[in-house]
CSV table of C-alpha atoms in Angstrom, one decimal:
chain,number,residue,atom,x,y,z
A,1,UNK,CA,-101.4,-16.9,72.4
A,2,UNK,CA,-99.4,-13.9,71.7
A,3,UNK,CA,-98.9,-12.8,68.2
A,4,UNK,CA,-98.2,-9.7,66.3
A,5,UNK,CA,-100.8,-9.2,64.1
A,6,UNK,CA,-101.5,-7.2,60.8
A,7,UNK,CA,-105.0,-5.7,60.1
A,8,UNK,CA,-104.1,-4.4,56.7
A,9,UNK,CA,-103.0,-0.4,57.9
A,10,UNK,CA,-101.1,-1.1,60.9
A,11,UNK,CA,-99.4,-4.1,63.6
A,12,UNK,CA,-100.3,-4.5,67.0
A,13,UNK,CA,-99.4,-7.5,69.7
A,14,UNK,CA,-102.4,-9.9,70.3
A,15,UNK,CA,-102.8,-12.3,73.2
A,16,UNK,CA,-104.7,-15.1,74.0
A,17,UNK,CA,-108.2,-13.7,74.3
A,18,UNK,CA,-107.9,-12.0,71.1
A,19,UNK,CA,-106.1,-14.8,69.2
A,20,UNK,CA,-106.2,-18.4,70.7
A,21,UNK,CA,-103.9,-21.1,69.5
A,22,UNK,CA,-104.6,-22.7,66.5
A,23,UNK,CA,-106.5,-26.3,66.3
A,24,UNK,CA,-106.1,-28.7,64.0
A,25,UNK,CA,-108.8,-28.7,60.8
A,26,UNK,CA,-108.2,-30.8,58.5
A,27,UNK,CA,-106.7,-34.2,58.9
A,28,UNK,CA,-103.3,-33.6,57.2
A,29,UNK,CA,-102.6,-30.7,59.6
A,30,UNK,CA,-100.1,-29.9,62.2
A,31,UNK,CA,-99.4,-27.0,64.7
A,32,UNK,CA,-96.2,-25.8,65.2
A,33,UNK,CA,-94.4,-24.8,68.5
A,34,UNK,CA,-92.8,-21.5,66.5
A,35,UNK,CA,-89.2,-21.2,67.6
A,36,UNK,CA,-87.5,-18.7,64.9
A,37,UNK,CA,-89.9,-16.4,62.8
A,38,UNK,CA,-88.0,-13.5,60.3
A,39,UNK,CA,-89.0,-10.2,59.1
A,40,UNK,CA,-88.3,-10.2,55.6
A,41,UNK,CA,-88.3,-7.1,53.5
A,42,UNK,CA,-91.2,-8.5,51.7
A,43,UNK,CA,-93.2,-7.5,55.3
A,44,UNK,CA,-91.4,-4.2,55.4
A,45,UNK,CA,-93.3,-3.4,52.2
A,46,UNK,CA,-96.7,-5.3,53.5
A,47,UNK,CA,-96.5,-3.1,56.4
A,48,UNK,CA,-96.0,0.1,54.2
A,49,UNK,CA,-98.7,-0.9,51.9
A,50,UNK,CA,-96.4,-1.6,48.8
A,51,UNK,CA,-97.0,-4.9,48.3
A,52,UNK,CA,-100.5,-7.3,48.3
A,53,UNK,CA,-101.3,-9.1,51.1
A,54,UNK,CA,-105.2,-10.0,52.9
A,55,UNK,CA,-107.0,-7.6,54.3
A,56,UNK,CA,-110.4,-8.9,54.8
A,57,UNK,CA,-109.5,-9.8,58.3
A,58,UNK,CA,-106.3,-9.2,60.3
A,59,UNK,CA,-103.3,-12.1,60.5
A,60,UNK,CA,-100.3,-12.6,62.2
A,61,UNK,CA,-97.7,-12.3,59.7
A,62,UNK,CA,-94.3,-14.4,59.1
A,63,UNK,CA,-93.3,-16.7,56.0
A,64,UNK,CA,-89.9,-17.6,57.7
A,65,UNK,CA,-90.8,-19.8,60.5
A,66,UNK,CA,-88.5,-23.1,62.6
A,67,UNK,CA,-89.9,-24.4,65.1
A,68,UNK,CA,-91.3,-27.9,66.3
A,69,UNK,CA,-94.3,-30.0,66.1
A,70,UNK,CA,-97.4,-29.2,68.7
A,71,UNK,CA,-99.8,-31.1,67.3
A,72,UNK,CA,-100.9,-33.3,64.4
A,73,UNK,CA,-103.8,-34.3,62.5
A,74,UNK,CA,-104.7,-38.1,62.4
A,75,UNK,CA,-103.3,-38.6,58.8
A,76,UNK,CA,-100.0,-36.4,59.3
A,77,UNK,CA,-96.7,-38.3,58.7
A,78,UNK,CA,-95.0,-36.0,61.6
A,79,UNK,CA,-94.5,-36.9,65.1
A,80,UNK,CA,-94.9,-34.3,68.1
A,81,UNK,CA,-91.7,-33.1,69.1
A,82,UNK,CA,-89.3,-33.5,66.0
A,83,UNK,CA,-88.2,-30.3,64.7
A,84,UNK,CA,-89.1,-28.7,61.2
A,85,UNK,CA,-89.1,-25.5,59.3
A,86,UNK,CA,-92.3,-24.4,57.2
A,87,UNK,CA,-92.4,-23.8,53.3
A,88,UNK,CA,-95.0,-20.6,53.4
A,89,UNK,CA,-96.0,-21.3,49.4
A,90,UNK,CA,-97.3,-24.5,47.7
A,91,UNK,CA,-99.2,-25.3,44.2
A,92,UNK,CA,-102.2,-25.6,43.6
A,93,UNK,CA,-101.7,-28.8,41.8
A,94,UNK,CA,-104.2,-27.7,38.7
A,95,UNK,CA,-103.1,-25.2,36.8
A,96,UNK,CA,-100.6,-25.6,33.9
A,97,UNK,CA,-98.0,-23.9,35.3
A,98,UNK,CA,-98.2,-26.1,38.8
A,99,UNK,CA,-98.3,-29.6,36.7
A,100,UNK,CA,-95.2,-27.9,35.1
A,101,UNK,CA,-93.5,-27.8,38.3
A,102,UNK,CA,-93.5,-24.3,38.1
A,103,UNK,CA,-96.1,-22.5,40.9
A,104,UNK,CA,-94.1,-19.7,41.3
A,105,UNK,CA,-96.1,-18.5,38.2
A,106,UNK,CA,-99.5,-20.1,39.8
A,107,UNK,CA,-102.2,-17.5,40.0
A,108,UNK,CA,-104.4,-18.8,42.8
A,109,UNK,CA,-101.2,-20.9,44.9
A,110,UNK,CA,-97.6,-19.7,44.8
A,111,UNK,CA,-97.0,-16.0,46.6
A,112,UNK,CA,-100.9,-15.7,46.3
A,113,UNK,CA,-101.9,-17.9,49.5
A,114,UNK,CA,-98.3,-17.6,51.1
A,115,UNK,CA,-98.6,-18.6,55.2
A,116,UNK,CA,-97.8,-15.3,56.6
A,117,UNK,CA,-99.3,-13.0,54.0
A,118,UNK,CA,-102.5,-14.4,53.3
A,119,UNK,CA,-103.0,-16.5,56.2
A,120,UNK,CA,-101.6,-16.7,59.5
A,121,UNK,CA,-98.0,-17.2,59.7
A,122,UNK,CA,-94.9,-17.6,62.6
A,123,UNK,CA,-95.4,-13.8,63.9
A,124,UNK,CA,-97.0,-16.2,67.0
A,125,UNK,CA,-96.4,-19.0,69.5
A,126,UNK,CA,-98.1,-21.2,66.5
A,127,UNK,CA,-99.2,-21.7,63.4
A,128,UNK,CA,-101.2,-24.3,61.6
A,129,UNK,CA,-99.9,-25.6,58.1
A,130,UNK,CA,-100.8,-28.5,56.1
A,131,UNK,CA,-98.2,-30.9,56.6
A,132,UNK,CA,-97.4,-30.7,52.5
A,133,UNK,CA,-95.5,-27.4,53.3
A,134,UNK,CA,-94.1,-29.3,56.7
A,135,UNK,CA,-90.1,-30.4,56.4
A,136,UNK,CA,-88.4,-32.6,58.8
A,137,UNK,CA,-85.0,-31.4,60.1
A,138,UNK,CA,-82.3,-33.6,59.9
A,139,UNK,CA,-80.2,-34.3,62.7
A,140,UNK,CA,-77.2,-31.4,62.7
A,141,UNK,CA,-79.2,-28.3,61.9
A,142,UNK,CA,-80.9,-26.3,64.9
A,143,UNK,CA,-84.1,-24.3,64.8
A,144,UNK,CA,-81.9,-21.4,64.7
A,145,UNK,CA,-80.6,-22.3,62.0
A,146,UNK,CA,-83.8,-23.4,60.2
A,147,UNK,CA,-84.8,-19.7,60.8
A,148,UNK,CA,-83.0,-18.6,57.5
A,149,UNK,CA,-84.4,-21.9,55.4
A,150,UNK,CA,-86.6,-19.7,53.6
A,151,UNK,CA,-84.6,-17.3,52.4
A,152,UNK,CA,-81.9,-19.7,51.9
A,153,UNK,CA,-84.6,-21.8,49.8
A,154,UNK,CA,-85.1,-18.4,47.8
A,155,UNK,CA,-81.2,-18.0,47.1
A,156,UNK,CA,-81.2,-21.3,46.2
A,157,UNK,CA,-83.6,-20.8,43.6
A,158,UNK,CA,-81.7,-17.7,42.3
A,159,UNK,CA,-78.2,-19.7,41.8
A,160,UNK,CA,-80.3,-22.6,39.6
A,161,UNK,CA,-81.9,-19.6,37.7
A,162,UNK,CA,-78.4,-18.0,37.4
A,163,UNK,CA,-76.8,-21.6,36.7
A,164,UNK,CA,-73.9,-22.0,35.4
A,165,UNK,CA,-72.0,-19.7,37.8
A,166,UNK,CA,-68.7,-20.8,36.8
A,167,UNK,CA,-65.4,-19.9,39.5
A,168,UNK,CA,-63.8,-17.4,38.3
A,169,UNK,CA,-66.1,-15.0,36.9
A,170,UNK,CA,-66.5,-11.6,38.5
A,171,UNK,CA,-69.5,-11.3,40.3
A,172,UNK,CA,-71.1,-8.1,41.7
A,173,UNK,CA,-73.7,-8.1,45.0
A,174,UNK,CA,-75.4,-4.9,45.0
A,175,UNK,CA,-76.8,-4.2,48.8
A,176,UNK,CA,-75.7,-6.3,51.9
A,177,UNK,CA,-79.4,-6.9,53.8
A,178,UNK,CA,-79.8,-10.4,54.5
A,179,UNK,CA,-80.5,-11.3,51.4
A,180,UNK,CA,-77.3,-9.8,50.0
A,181,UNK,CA,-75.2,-11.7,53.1
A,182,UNK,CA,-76.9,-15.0,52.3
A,183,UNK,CA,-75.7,-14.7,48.5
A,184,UNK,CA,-72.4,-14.1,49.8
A,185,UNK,CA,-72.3,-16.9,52.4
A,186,UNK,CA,-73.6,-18.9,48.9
A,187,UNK,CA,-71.1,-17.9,46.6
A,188,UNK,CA,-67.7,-18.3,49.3
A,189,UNK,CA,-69.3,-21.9,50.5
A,190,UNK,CA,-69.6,-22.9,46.3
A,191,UNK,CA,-65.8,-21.5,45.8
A,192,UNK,CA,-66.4,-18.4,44.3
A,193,UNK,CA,-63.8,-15.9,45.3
A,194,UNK,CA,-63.7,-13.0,42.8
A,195,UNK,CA,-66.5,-11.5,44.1
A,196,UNK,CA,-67.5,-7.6,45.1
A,197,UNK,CA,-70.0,-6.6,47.7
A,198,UNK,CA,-71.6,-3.2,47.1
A,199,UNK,CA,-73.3,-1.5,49.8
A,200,UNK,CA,-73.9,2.3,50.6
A,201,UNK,CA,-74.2,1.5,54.8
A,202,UNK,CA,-71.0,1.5,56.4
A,203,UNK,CA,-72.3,-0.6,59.3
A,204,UNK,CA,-73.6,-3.3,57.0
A,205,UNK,CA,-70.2,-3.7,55.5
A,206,UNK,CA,-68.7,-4.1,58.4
A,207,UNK,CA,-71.1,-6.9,59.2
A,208,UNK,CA,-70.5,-8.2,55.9
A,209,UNK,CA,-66.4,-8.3,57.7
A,210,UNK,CA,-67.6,-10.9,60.3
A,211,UNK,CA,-68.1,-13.4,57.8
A,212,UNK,CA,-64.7,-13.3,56.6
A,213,UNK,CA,-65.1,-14.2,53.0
A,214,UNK,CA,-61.8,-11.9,51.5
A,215,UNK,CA,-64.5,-10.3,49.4
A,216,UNK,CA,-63.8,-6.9,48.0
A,217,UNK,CA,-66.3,-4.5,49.7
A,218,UNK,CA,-67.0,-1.1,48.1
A,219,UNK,CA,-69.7,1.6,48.7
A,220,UNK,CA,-71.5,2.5,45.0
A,221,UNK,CA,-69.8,6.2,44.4
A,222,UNK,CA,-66.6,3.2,44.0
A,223,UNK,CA,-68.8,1.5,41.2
A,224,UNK,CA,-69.5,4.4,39.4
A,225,UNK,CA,-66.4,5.7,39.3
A,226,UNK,CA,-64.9,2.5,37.9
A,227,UNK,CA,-67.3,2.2,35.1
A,228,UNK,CA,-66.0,5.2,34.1
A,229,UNK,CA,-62.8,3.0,33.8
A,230,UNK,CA,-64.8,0.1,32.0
A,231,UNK,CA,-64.4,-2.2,35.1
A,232,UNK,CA,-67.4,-4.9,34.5
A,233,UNK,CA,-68.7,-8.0,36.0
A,234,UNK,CA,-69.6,-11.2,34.2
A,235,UNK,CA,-72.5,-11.4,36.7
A,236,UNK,CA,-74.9,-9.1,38.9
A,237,UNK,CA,-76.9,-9.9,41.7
A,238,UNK,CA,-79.5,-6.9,42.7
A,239,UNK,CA,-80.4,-7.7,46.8
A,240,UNK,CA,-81.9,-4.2,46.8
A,241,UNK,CA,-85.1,-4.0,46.0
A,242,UNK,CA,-84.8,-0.6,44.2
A,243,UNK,CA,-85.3,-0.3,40.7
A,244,UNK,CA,-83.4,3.2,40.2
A,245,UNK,CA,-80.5,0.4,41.3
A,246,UNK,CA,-80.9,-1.2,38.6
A,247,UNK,CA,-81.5,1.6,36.2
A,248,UNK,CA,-77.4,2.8,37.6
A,249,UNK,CA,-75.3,-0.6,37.7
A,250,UNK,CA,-77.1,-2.3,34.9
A,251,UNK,CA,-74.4,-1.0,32.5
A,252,UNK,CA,-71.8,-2.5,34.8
A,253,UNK,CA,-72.3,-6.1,32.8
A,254,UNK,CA,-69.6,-7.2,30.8
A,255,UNK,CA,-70.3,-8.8,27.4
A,256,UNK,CA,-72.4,-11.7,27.5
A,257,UNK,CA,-73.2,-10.7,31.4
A,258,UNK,CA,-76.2,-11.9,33.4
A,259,UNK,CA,-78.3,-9.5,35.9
A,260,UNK,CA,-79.9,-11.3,38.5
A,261,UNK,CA,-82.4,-9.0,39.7
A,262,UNK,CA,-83.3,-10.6,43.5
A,263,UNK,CA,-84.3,-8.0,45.6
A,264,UNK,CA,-88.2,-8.0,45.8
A,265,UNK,CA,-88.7,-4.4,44.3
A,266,UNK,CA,-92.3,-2.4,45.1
A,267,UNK,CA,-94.7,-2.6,42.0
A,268,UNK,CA,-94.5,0.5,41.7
A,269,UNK,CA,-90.6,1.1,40.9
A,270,UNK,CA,-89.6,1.5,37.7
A,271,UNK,CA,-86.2,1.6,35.8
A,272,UNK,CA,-84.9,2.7,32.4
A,273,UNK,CA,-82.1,0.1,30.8
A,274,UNK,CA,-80.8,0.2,26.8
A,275,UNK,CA,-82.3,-2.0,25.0
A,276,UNK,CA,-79.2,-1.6,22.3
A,277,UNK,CA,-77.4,-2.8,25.0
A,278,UNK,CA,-79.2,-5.8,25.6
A,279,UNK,CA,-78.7,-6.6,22.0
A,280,UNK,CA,-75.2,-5.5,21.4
A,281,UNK,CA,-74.0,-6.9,24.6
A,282,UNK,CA,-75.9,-10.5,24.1
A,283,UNK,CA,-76.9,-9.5,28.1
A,284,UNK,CA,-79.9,-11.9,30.1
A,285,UNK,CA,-82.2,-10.2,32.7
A,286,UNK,CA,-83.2,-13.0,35.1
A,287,UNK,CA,-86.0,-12.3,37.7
A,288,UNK,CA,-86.3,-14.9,41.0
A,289,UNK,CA,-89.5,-15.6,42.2
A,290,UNK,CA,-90.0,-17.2,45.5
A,291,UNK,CA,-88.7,-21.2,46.2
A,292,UNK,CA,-90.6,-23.4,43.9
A,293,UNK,CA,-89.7,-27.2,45.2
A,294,UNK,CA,-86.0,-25.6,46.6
A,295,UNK,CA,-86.6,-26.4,50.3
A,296,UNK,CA,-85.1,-29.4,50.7
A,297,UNK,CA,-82.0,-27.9,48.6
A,298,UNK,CA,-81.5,-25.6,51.1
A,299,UNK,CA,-81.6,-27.9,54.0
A,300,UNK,CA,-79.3,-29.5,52.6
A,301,UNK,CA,-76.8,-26.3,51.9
A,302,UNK,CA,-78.0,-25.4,55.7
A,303,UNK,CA,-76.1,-29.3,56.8
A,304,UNK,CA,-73.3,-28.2,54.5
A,305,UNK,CA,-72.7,-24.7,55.5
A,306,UNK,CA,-72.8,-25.2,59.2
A,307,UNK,CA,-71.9,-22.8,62.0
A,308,UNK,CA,-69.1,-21.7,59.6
A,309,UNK,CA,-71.3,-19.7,57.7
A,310,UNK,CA,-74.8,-19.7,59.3
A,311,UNK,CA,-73.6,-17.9,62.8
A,312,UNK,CA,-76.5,-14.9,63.7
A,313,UNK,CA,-73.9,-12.4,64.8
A,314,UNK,CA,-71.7,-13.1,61.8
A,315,UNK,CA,-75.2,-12.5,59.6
A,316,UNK,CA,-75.7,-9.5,61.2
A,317,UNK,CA,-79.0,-11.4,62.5
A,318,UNK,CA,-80.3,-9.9,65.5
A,319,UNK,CA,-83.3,-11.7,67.7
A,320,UNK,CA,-85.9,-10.0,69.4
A,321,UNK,CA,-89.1,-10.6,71.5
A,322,UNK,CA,-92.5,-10.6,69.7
A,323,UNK,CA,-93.0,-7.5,72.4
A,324,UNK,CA,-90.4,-5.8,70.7
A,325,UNK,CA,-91.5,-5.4,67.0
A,326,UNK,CA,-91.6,-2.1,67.1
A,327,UNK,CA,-87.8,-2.5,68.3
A,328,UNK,CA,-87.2,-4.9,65.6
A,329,UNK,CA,-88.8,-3.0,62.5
A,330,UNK,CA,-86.7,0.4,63.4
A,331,UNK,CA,-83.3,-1.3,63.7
A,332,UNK,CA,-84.1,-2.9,60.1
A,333,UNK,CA,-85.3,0.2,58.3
A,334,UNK,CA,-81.9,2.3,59.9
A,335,UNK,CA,-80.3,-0.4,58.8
A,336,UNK,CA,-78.2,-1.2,62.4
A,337,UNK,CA,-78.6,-5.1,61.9
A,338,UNK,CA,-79.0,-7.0,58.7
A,339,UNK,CA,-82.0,-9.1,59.8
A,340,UNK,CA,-84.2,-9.2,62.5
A,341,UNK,CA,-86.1,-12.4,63.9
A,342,UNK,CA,-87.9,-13.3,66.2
A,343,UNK,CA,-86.9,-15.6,69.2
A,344,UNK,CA,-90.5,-16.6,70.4
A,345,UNK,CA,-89.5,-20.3,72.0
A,346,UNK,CA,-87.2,-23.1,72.6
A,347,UNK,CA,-88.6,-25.4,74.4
């Protein structure tokens, strides 16, 4: 099958000699037809070697992956041909934190055997999960749709960890990737409306435009300037990924504020904040780690949200062969589109 495939240093596009489709092992298995398979930013560091993944043998990569049902294993609950989306991380059932419901924290499970990092993932015509990480679609929501469950799952955890987001308060998204578009889709779709979208790319705000939210949009020199003129937000959501960002708006909080910091920064970023401020302030730092048990959350915002809000050109979502990875990766680092996925089937 063809695939684009990670050896630790570097991609390149296998085929069928090289990497055969998947079979089924165990007996709770299925195979999935991949229809829809992102690049996160997550890979974008993989790729650049700032951020762990396997490398005792090479995999396709891919933890965003829609598609439908190829095969299944003679205890699976699924059916070839119904359409599902794939949940890359999963407990490992054992450990406190797991039997906590909490395997974001897990140190063997969670991030640490996420499908597409650790093993093969939707960077291919298939990919074999255990049907635990398998959802069923409901009737309404395409595989293009699907595409941007895991993320969605991701923001989903976010809002619970930012709960209560009350309308009303001033809220500040710092970059508008995906990530930062998603959030904003989120917040317009819940009835937030005083909301401001930083971002220093002048194409990416225009995307952020399609989406037709009425959201203030600003580039950062505006934020500094208007902290010089004490303008605060009751909460901050940091889509970045870079720490100096943090280390600049984190003094943008109003009293009592909470910073959501989102974006997946490299380990080895670092940022200076006050911790006077902290105290003086009564400010919360909350971090987001991956989508413990939020999938079928965001299915259902997926149903809810609708083509109003989960339109690819709107997203600034742009599709692209497996062939053209190369393609894909350079249009996401200038920044030209806000996501890039890949269209590998949908039949």
């Amino acid at each position: 099958m063809e695939a684009v495939v990670f050896d630790g240093s570097k991609l390149s596009l296998s085929y069928q000699k090289n990497y055969p489709i998947p079979t089924i092992i165990n007996d709770d298995d299925v195979i999935v037809k991949v229809h829809y398979s992102g690049i996160c930013g997550t890979d974008l560091h993989i790729i650049q070697g700032e951020f762990p993944a396997i490398k005792s043998h090479p995999i396709a990569l891919g933890h965003e992956s829609s598609g439908v049902i190829h095969a299944v294993g003679k205890n699976s609950i699924f059916k070839v041909g119904q359409k599902v989306v794939i949940d890359p991380n999963k407990s490992c059932n054992l450990c406190d934190f797991c039997r906590n419901g909490d395997y974001q924290y897990c140190r063997t499970a969670g991030i640490n055997s996420t499908i597409g990092i650790w093993q093969d993932g939707g960077w291919a015509q298939y990919v074999r999960a255990p049907q635990i990480q398998v959802f069923a679609l409901p009737d309404g929501i395409t595989t293009e749709q699907a595409g941007l469950c895991e993320p969605y799952s991701c923001v989903s955890h976010g809002f619970n960890r930012a709960a209560p987001l009350k309308v009303g308060q001033k809220i500040l998204i710092l970059g508008a990737g995906i990530i930062g578009n998603l959030w904003i889709t989120t917040l317009h779709h819940h009835g937030h409306r005083e909301v401001t979208v930083s971002e220093m790319n002048p194409t990416r705000l225009d995307i952020v435009k399609r989406m037709e939210t009425g959201f203030r949009l600003v580039t950062p020199d505006v934020l500094a300037k208007e902290a010089k003129e004490n303008v605060t937000y009751d909460v901050i959501i940091d889509c970045t990924g870079v720490g100096k960002v943090m280390e600049l708006s984190f003094h943008y909080l109003k009293e009592g504020g909470k910073y959501v910091l989102f974006g997946c920064c490299p380990p080895t970023h670092t940022a200076t904040i006050n911790p006077f401020d902290i105290y003086n302030k009564e400010l919360t730092v909350i971090g987001v780690k991956i989508n413990p048990f939020s999938f079928p959350s965001a299915i259902s915002w997926l149903k809810a949200m609708g083509s109003r809000y989960l339109d690819y050109h709107k997203l600034g979502v742009k599709t692209y062969r497996l062939s053209e990875y190369e393609s894909a990766l350079e249009d996401l680092k200038k920044g030209s589109v806000a996501k890039a996925m890949f269209k590998i089937s949908e039949d």
